[in-house]
Short mmCIF file of C-alpha atoms and ligand atoms in Angstrom, two decimals:
data_model
loop_
_atom_site.label_atom_id
_atom_site.label_comp_id
_atom_site.label_asym_id
_atom_site.label_seq_id
_atom_site.Cartn_x
_atom_site.Cartn_y
_atom_site.Cartn_z
CA MET A 11 28.03 88.01 -107.42
CA PHE A 12 28.54 84.95 -107.95
CA ASP A 13 29.35 82.40 -104.55
CA LEU A 14 30.78 79.52 -105.54
CA ALA A 15 30.55 77.67 -102.40
CA GLN A 16 26.33 78.84 -102.61
CA ILE A 17 26.46 77.38 -105.56
CA ARG A 18 28.43 74.18 -104.56
CA ASN A 19 25.38 73.78 -101.73
CA ASP A 20 22.55 73.82 -103.80
CA PHE A 21 23.94 70.90 -106.64
CA PRO A 22 23.26 67.55 -103.80
CA ILE A 23 26.08 65.40 -105.28
CA LEU A 24 29.26 66.63 -105.85
CA SER A 25 29.94 66.41 -101.52
CA ARG A 26 29.02 63.23 -102.50
CA GLU A 27 32.49 61.02 -102.32
CA VAL A 28 33.37 58.00 -105.58
CA HIS A 29 36.13 55.28 -103.37
CA GLY A 30 36.45 57.46 -100.06
CA GLN A 31 37.64 60.27 -101.77
CA PRO A 32 36.02 63.68 -102.90
CA LEU A 33 34.44 63.76 -106.03
CA VAL A 34 35.57 66.06 -108.94
CA TYR A 35 33.24 65.83 -111.35
CA PHE A 36 34.42 66.38 -114.91
CA ASP A 37 32.07 64.83 -116.97
CA ASN A 38 30.03 67.58 -117.37
CA ALA A 39 30.42 67.94 -121.44
CA ALA A 40 28.41 64.12 -121.35
CA THR A 41 25.89 65.74 -118.32
CA SER A 42 25.35 68.08 -115.68
CA GLN A 43 24.48 67.95 -112.10
CA LYS A 44 21.12 68.98 -111.29
CA PRO A 45 20.46 71.61 -108.30
CA THR A 46 17.55 70.74 -105.58
CA ALA A 47 15.33 73.68 -107.70
CA VAL A 48 15.18 71.11 -110.67
CA ILE A 49 14.96 67.90 -108.71
CA LYS A 50 12.26 69.07 -106.54
CA SER A 51 10.47 70.80 -109.29
CA ILE A 52 9.90 67.68 -110.98
CA SER A 53 8.45 65.68 -107.62
CA ASP A 54 6.16 68.22 -106.85
CA TYR A 55 5.00 67.81 -110.67
CA TYR A 56 4.19 64.64 -109.37
CA ASP A 57 3.66 64.85 -105.80
CA SER A 58 0.75 67.91 -106.75
CA TYR A 59 -0.44 67.79 -110.27
CA ASN A 60 0.25 64.53 -112.20
CA SER A 61 -1.83 64.18 -115.21
CA ASN A 62 -1.95 65.02 -118.92
CA VAL A 63 -1.66 67.72 -121.01
CA HIS A 64 -4.03 69.12 -123.09
CA ARG A 65 -7.70 68.80 -123.82
CA GLY A 66 -8.67 68.27 -120.17
CA VAL A 67 -11.16 68.96 -118.43
CA HIS A 68 -9.79 68.20 -114.88
CA THR A 69 -8.42 70.91 -112.58
CA LEU A 70 -5.23 68.71 -112.10
CA SER A 71 -5.01 68.44 -116.22
CA GLY A 72 -5.12 72.15 -116.23
CA GLU A 73 -2.68 73.30 -113.85
CA ALA A 74 -0.17 70.18 -116.03
CA THR A 75 -0.84 71.69 -118.91
CA ASP A 76 -0.01 75.90 -117.51
CA ALA A 77 2.99 74.22 -116.26
CA TYR A 78 4.18 72.52 -119.62
CA GLU A 79 2.97 75.46 -122.00
CA GLY A 80 5.15 77.95 -119.29
CA ALA A 81 7.72 75.64 -119.44
CA ARG A 82 7.43 76.30 -123.05
CA GLY A 83 7.14 79.82 -123.16
CA GLN A 84 10.11 80.28 -120.93
CA ILE A 85 12.53 78.28 -122.38
CA GLY A 86 12.16 79.74 -125.66
CA ARG A 87 12.67 83.39 -123.73
CA TRP A 88 16.04 82.22 -123.10
CA PHE A 89 16.70 81.72 -125.28
CA GLY A 90 15.49 85.21 -127.30
CA ILE A 91 12.81 83.71 -128.55
CA THR A 92 8.84 85.50 -128.04
CA ASP A 93 6.87 82.82 -130.59
CA PRO A 94 6.13 79.46 -128.75
CA GLY A 95 5.34 78.17 -131.78
CA GLU A 96 8.72 78.13 -132.88
CA VAL A 97 9.46 75.94 -130.12
CA ILE A 98 9.48 72.25 -129.95
CA LEU A 99 10.13 69.72 -127.54
CA LEU A 100 10.97 66.44 -127.35
CA ARG A 101 14.22 64.26 -126.08
CA GLY A 102 16.61 66.06 -126.97
CA ALA A 103 20.05 67.48 -129.42
CA THR A 104 19.61 64.25 -131.26
CA GLU A 105 15.76 63.74 -131.92
CA ALA A 106 15.62 67.53 -132.83
CA LEU A 107 19.19 66.65 -135.61
CA ASN A 108 16.58 63.32 -136.73
CA LEU A 109 13.29 65.46 -137.26
CA VAL A 110 15.00 68.08 -138.98
CA ALA A 111 16.92 65.83 -141.46
CA ASN A 112 14.16 64.25 -141.79
CA THR A 113 11.43 66.93 -142.40
CA ILE A 114 13.52 68.57 -144.67
CA ALA A 115 14.35 65.72 -146.83
CA GLY A 116 11.73 66.29 -149.13
CA GLU A 117 13.25 70.10 -150.27
CA LEU A 118 16.64 68.17 -150.53
CA LYS A 119 16.90 67.26 -154.32
CA HIS A 120 18.86 64.33 -156.27
CA GLY A 121 22.85 65.27 -155.74
CA ASP A 122 22.34 68.17 -153.40
CA VAL A 123 24.97 67.82 -151.15
CA ILE A 124 25.12 68.67 -147.56
CA LEU A 125 27.38 70.34 -145.97
CA VAL A 126 28.72 68.59 -141.67
CA GLY A 127 31.49 69.69 -140.20
CA GLU A 128 33.88 66.56 -139.82
CA THR A 129 34.12 67.45 -135.83
CA GLU A 130 30.02 66.88 -135.33
CA HIS A 131 28.72 64.84 -132.87
CA HIS A 132 27.24 61.85 -135.05
CA ALA A 133 23.70 63.03 -133.66
CA ASN A 134 24.36 65.35 -136.42
CA ILE A 135 26.39 63.44 -138.75
CA VAL A 136 24.20 59.59 -139.14
CA PRO A 137 20.24 61.29 -139.37
CA TRP A 138 22.19 63.44 -142.84
CA GLN A 139 23.94 60.31 -143.92
CA GLN A 140 20.61 58.05 -143.89
CA LEU A 141 19.00 60.95 -146.25
CA GLU A 142 22.65 59.31 -149.01
CA SER A 143 20.40 56.28 -150.03
CA ARG A 144 17.74 57.03 -149.28
CA LEU A 145 17.31 61.12 -151.69
CA GLY A 146 20.44 60.76 -153.46
CA VAL A 147 21.74 63.37 -151.88
CA ARG A 148 25.93 63.57 -151.13
CA VAL A 149 27.07 63.98 -146.89
CA VAL A 150 30.50 66.30 -147.68
CA PRO A 151 32.65 66.95 -144.14
CA ILE A 152 33.75 70.43 -143.49
CA PRO A 153 37.24 70.29 -142.66
CA VAL A 154 39.03 70.97 -139.92
CA ASP A 155 41.93 72.25 -138.98
CA ARG A 156 44.78 71.45 -136.60
CA THR A 157 43.77 73.90 -133.89
CA GLY A 158 40.11 72.19 -133.71
CA MET A 159 38.11 74.85 -135.68
CA LEU A 160 36.17 74.59 -138.23
CA ASP A 161 37.23 76.00 -141.67
CA LEU A 162 35.10 78.57 -143.05
CA GLU A 163 36.89 79.62 -146.09
CA SER A 164 36.90 75.27 -146.98
CA ALA A 165 33.29 75.30 -146.48
CA LYS A 166 33.41 78.75 -148.81
CA MET A 167 34.93 76.83 -151.12
CA LEU A 168 32.98 73.78 -151.09
CA CYS A 169 29.92 76.09 -151.41
CA ALA A 170 31.36 77.31 -155.03
CA LYS A 171 31.30 73.39 -156.53
CA HIS A 172 27.98 72.11 -155.11
CA PRO A 173 25.28 72.29 -155.06
CA VAL A 174 25.17 72.52 -151.57
CA ALA A 175 21.84 72.36 -149.89
CA VAL A 176 22.10 72.59 -146.20
CA ILE A 177 24.72 73.93 -143.60
CA ALA A 178 24.82 71.66 -140.22
CA ILE A 179 27.77 72.36 -138.11
CA GLY A 180 28.40 72.25 -133.73
CA HIS A 181 28.00 75.67 -132.27
CA VAL A 182 30.65 73.94 -129.47
CA SER A 183 32.63 70.68 -130.65
CA ASN A 184 32.30 67.66 -127.62
CA ALA A 185 35.42 66.52 -128.50
CA ILE A 186 37.04 69.07 -128.39
CA GLY A 187 35.62 72.42 -126.75
CA ALA A 188 36.37 74.26 -130.23
CA LEU A 189 33.48 77.42 -129.94
CA ASN A 190 33.16 77.75 -134.04
CA ASP A 191 32.10 80.38 -135.74
CA VAL A 192 28.81 79.93 -136.36
CA GLU A 193 27.76 83.47 -137.38
CA GLY A 194 29.87 83.60 -140.45
CA PHE A 195 28.26 79.55 -141.41
CA ILE A 196 24.79 80.71 -140.67
CA ALA A 197 25.83 83.71 -143.55
CA LEU A 198 27.08 81.32 -145.36
CA ALA A 199 23.98 78.68 -145.39
CA ASN A 200 21.87 82.68 -146.26
CA GLU A 201 24.13 82.91 -149.37
CA ASN A 202 23.59 80.25 -150.87
CA LYS A 203 20.22 79.45 -150.24
CA ALA A 204 20.90 76.21 -148.32
CA PHE A 205 19.22 75.72 -144.94
CA SER A 206 21.72 75.95 -141.54
CA VAL A 207 21.34 72.99 -139.01
CA ILE A 208 23.52 73.88 -135.44
CA ASP A 209 23.50 71.54 -133.47
CA GLY A 210 23.51 73.52 -129.97
CA ALA A 211 24.30 71.56 -127.57
CA GLN A 212 27.55 72.23 -126.02
CA ALA A 213 27.12 75.79 -126.28
CA ALA A 214 23.60 76.04 -124.16
CA PRO A 215 24.81 75.11 -121.07
CA HIS A 216 28.63 77.65 -121.14
CA MET A 217 27.12 80.76 -122.68
CA LEU A 218 24.01 82.77 -123.56
CA VAL A 219 22.94 81.65 -126.99
CA ASN A 220 20.34 84.60 -128.82
CA VAL A 221 19.00 81.81 -131.24
CA LYS A 222 16.37 85.04 -132.69
CA ASN A 223 20.07 87.03 -133.35
CA LEU A 224 21.75 84.10 -134.57
CA GLN A 225 19.06 84.51 -136.83
CA ALA A 226 19.50 79.90 -137.99
CA ASP A 227 17.17 78.19 -139.26
CA PHE A 228 17.79 74.81 -136.65
CA TYR A 229 18.38 75.12 -133.06
CA ALA A 230 19.19 72.17 -131.01
CA MET A 231 20.02 71.63 -127.39
CA SER A 232 19.55 69.52 -125.23
CA ALA A 233 18.93 71.16 -121.23
CA HIS A 234 20.58 67.47 -119.78
CA LYS A 235 23.38 68.80 -120.19
CA CYS A 236 22.29 72.40 -118.40
CA CYS A 237 21.51 71.73 -115.41
CA GLY A 238 18.55 70.22 -116.10
CA PRO A 239 16.67 66.51 -116.85
CA THR A 240 17.97 64.08 -119.42
CA GLY A 241 15.59 62.92 -121.95
CA ILE A 242 14.46 66.21 -123.19
CA GLY A 243 15.50 68.97 -125.09
CA ALA A 244 14.39 71.77 -127.85
CA LEU A 245 14.23 72.78 -131.60
CA PHE A 246 14.16 76.06 -132.49
CA ALA A 247 13.09 77.38 -135.79
CA ARG A 248 11.20 79.94 -137.67
CA ARG A 249 7.36 80.34 -137.93
CA GLU A 250 7.20 80.31 -141.60
CA LEU A 251 9.48 77.06 -141.90
CA LEU A 252 8.11 75.05 -139.58
CA GLU A 253 5.04 76.10 -140.88
CA ARG A 254 6.26 74.12 -144.24
CA LEU A 255 8.08 71.76 -143.66
CA PRO A 256 5.72 68.45 -143.32
CA PRO A 257 5.02 66.92 -139.17
CA TRP A 258 7.39 63.53 -138.84
CA GLN A 259 5.43 61.27 -137.02
CA GLY A 260 1.68 60.73 -136.51
CA GLY A 261 -0.47 60.08 -133.14
CA GLY A 262 -2.86 62.51 -130.94
CA ASP A 263 -1.38 65.23 -130.45
CA MET A 264 0.22 66.59 -133.82
CA ILE A 265 -3.18 66.62 -135.32
CA ASP A 266 -6.12 68.64 -135.85
CA ARG A 267 -8.85 66.45 -137.83
CA VAL A 268 -8.51 62.65 -138.15
CA SER A 269 -10.41 60.58 -140.51
CA PHE A 270 -10.32 57.60 -143.04
CA SER A 271 -11.22 60.38 -145.38
CA GLY A 272 -7.90 62.49 -145.00
CA THR A 273 -6.36 64.19 -140.82
CA THR A 274 -5.33 66.84 -140.81
CA TYR A 275 -2.09 68.82 -138.61
CA ASN A 276 -2.25 70.45 -135.37
CA GLU A 277 -1.10 74.53 -134.93
CA LEU A 278 2.53 74.88 -134.22
CA PRO A 279 4.30 73.69 -132.13
CA TRP A 280 2.26 70.55 -131.07
CA LYS A 281 2.02 69.27 -135.25
CA PHE A 282 5.62 68.25 -134.14
CA GLU A 283 5.39 66.56 -130.84
CA ALA A 284 3.09 63.29 -131.71
CA GLY A 285 1.90 61.51 -127.78
CA THR A 286 2.35 62.39 -124.45
CA PRO A 287 5.25 64.20 -124.19
CA ASN A 288 7.38 64.46 -121.84
CA ILE A 289 5.79 66.71 -119.25
CA ALA A 290 7.37 65.69 -115.70
CA ASP A 291 11.08 66.62 -117.46
CA THR A 292 10.11 69.86 -119.63
CA ILE A 293 9.21 71.27 -115.95
CA GLY A 294 12.10 69.98 -114.83
CA PHE A 295 14.35 71.73 -118.22
CA SER A 296 12.94 75.20 -117.25
CA ALA A 297 13.14 74.71 -113.47
CA ALA A 298 16.64 74.38 -114.98
CA LEU A 299 16.81 77.59 -116.74
CA GLN A 300 15.58 79.29 -114.24
CA TYR A 301 17.99 78.21 -112.08
CA LEU A 302 20.67 79.96 -113.92
CA GLU A 303 19.19 82.88 -114.01
CA SER A 304 18.83 82.77 -110.29
CA ILE A 305 22.34 82.36 -110.26
CA ASP A 306 23.65 84.94 -112.22
CA PHE A 307 24.18 82.47 -115.58
CA VAL A 308 26.96 85.72 -117.54
CA ALA A 309 28.71 85.09 -113.71
CA ALA A 310 28.85 82.11 -113.63
CA THR A 311 30.23 81.21 -117.03
CA ALA A 312 32.80 84.06 -116.50
CA HIS A 313 34.24 82.08 -113.60
CA GLU A 314 33.83 78.72 -114.93
CA SER A 315 35.61 80.53 -117.98
CA GLN A 316 38.29 80.93 -115.57
CA VAL A 317 38.75 77.59 -114.19
CA HIS A 318 38.39 76.03 -117.63
CA LYS A 319 41.59 78.74 -118.45
CA TYR A 320 43.52 77.30 -115.40
CA LEU A 321 42.78 73.65 -116.47
CA VAL A 322 43.79 74.26 -119.96
CA ASP A 323 47.03 76.44 -119.32
CA SER A 324 48.20 74.15 -116.56
CA MET A 325 47.56 70.76 -119.42
CA LEU A 326 49.53 72.45 -121.91
CA SER A 327 52.61 73.32 -119.82
CA ARG A 328 52.98 68.85 -119.12
CA ASN A 329 55.16 67.55 -121.63
CA THR A 330 53.58 63.84 -120.22
CA VAL A 331 50.47 64.65 -122.14
CA ASP A 332 49.07 65.69 -125.04
CA VAL A 333 45.45 67.55 -126.18
CA LEU A 334 43.81 67.74 -128.07
CA GLY A 335 43.58 71.10 -130.42
CA ASN A 336 43.49 74.62 -129.54
CA PRO A 337 41.11 76.83 -130.84
CA GLU A 338 40.99 80.57 -130.28
CA GLN A 339 37.80 80.55 -128.71
CA TRP A 340 37.45 76.98 -125.69
CA VAL A 341 35.04 76.45 -123.95
CA SER A 342 33.96 73.99 -121.13
CA VAL A 343 36.43 71.44 -122.65
CA CYS A 344 40.16 69.68 -122.47
CA SER A 345 40.68 66.86 -124.78
CA PHE A 346 43.95 64.52 -124.14
CA ASN A 347 46.28 61.63 -123.41
CA VAL A 348 48.27 61.27 -120.97
CA LYS A 349 51.51 59.62 -123.40
CA GLY A 350 52.39 56.04 -123.81
CA SER A 351 49.37 55.14 -122.28
CA HIS A 352 46.00 54.32 -123.26
CA PRO A 353 42.66 56.96 -122.89
CA THR A 354 40.61 53.96 -121.23
CA ASP A 355 43.66 53.37 -118.94
CA VAL A 356 44.29 56.84 -117.85
CA GLY A 357 40.09 57.26 -117.13
CA THR A 358 40.07 54.40 -115.20
CA LEU A 359 43.12 55.17 -112.50
CA LEU A 360 41.75 59.21 -112.30
CA ASP A 361 38.30 57.61 -111.17
CA GLN A 362 40.06 55.74 -107.90
CA LEU A 363 41.44 59.11 -107.30
CA GLY A 364 37.63 60.56 -107.12
CA ILE A 365 38.58 62.08 -110.92
CA ALA A 366 34.93 61.39 -113.10
CA VAL A 367 36.22 62.27 -117.06
CA ARG A 368 35.07 60.55 -120.24
CA THR A 369 36.98 57.97 -122.15
CA GLY A 370 36.84 57.38 -125.91
CA HIS A 371 36.27 58.48 -129.19
CA HIS A 372 33.00 60.69 -127.79
CA CYS A 373 31.30 59.98 -130.66
CA ALA A 374 32.91 61.57 -132.61
CA MET A 375 34.81 59.27 -134.92
CA PRO A 376 35.13 61.35 -137.28
CA THR A 377 37.26 63.93 -134.79
CA MET A 378 39.49 60.95 -133.43
CA GLU A 379 39.96 59.82 -137.37
CA TYR A 380 41.90 63.25 -138.47
CA PHE A 381 43.82 63.91 -135.24
CA GLY A 382 44.60 59.45 -135.69
CA LEU A 383 43.96 59.27 -132.00
CA PRO A 384 41.36 56.21 -131.08
CA GLY A 385 40.46 58.45 -128.92
CA THR A 386 41.11 60.76 -125.26
CA VAL A 387 40.45 61.61 -122.28
CA ARG A 388 38.36 64.59 -121.28
CA ALA A 389 37.86 66.52 -118.92
CA SER A 390 35.03 69.10 -118.84
CA ILE A 391 34.21 72.15 -116.72
CA ALA A 392 31.08 73.96 -115.53
CA PHE A 393 30.25 76.40 -113.78
CA TYR A 394 30.41 74.67 -110.26
CA ASN A 395 33.46 73.77 -110.76
CA SER A 396 36.16 75.49 -109.00
CA VAL A 397 40.60 75.65 -108.97
CA GLU A 398 40.54 73.70 -105.79
CA GLU A 399 39.24 70.56 -107.86
CA VAL A 400 41.81 71.38 -110.70
CA ASP A 401 44.16 71.06 -108.51
CA LEU A 402 43.19 67.87 -107.48
CA PHE A 403 42.91 66.78 -110.98
CA LEU A 404 46.52 67.76 -111.96
CA ASP A 405 46.98 65.85 -108.61
CA ALA A 406 45.55 63.19 -109.76
CA LEU A 407 46.43 62.75 -112.89
CA ASP A 408 50.47 63.02 -112.49
CA ARG A 409 49.81 60.41 -110.12
CA VAL A 410 48.74 58.12 -112.45
CA THR A 411 51.08 58.84 -115.44
CA ARG A 412 53.63 58.24 -112.61
CA MET A 413 51.40 55.06 -111.90
CA LEU A 414 51.79 54.22 -115.47
CA ALA A 415 54.81 54.91 -116.56
CA HIS A 416 56.50 52.06 -114.05
N1 PMP B 168 25.93 66.94 -129.68
C1 PMP B 168 26.43 67.21 -129.47
C2 PMP B 168 27.70 68.06 -129.77
C3 PMP B 168 27.12 66.39 -128.09
O1 PMP B 168 27.75 66.46 -127.26
C4 PMP B 168 25.62 65.67 -127.73
C5 PMP B 168 25.61 65.23 -126.37
N2 PMP B 168 26.80 63.95 -126.62
C6 PMP B 168 24.15 65.20 -128.71
C7 PMP B 168 24.67 66.29 -129.81
C8 PMP B 168 23.32 64.66 -128.55
O2 PMP B 168 22.72 64.70 -127.29
P1 PMP B 168 21.37 63.22 -126.77
O3 PMP B 168 22.12 63.18 -126.40
O4 PMP B 168 21.05 65.06 -125.42
O5 PMP B 168 20.51 63.92 -127.82
#
């Protein structure tokens, strides 16, 4: 049974006030809040067994290594992966996507086309653009439709016209919340012998993702949007692919032997993890997934979908706001503008009433350009949010709308 009151107690921050009002935290797409279990797992590490991992002969190093590598195994299993060599731990989705672009660069040739969703976060656009001048490849956007979905049929036409070597798309767009047809895009990439690269940053917090079943070449995500700490995330990729690709960064841990006559590299996954890893936050990341498991994540996401639907339906029925997109499958986000008002003014006034939302371009400037907007106000729901909070938000929004009209 999903007990919302109990779940909210697990998140100390949810009971604080902002400007004398109860906090309504609707900025989950930027980062989620953290339950006590995650905070405690990190302080336990520093309190009891803080030490560097790998190669240590002393007890603390052994304990830290076991916890770090145990966390990797658990993180992989959550995403349907049993081979820890296919789980690269790094700073988050941004670093994961940069790693992919930089390591597959050697497999691309002059004139190749990289298809990138028009609604991508900048983290899934800019690393590809950086290859353009270096390699003579070309980034071509996959068009978005008015509902906010990436158009698979247009992508098929682009594949028929160009030598497409990479298809890079978001599983869920962060500015709109559209759940894209990832299976369709991955199949299209496979048919064209192109790499499929999926940015799962906004999907992983809201649904169980089995990366093995998806059969994407690369899947990137960040822990901090899934109740875990910031500065840690994962890249999942097939072993044979990772074995073929060169390491990206050089340093400790990623080597087998170093000599001025030639250096050899470590096995997977460490070949892609140069330097001291983020041990504490990897432990916190794993604790976050264990927490999600403990609360019945599927029930939690079902509750979240109901709250999100209530929010979206209420917003669509208001003639004072314009909602961005209207995708068939819509996850967590409601991006909107109050008619005649600037998003920053709306967000700032909502904050005065205790409501935390994000305003601006949401690191998705091409999305804003397509819809002809400078930015939006974005409310985004997590499983710990309630229908009552949506009501508080709607009341506050109506007040703000009236204030801005005068
Ligand atoms: N992709 C998407 C869709 C995102 O929403 C974000 C975070 N806003 C990122 C990538 C980047 O993730 P991170 O900041 O954790 O590297």
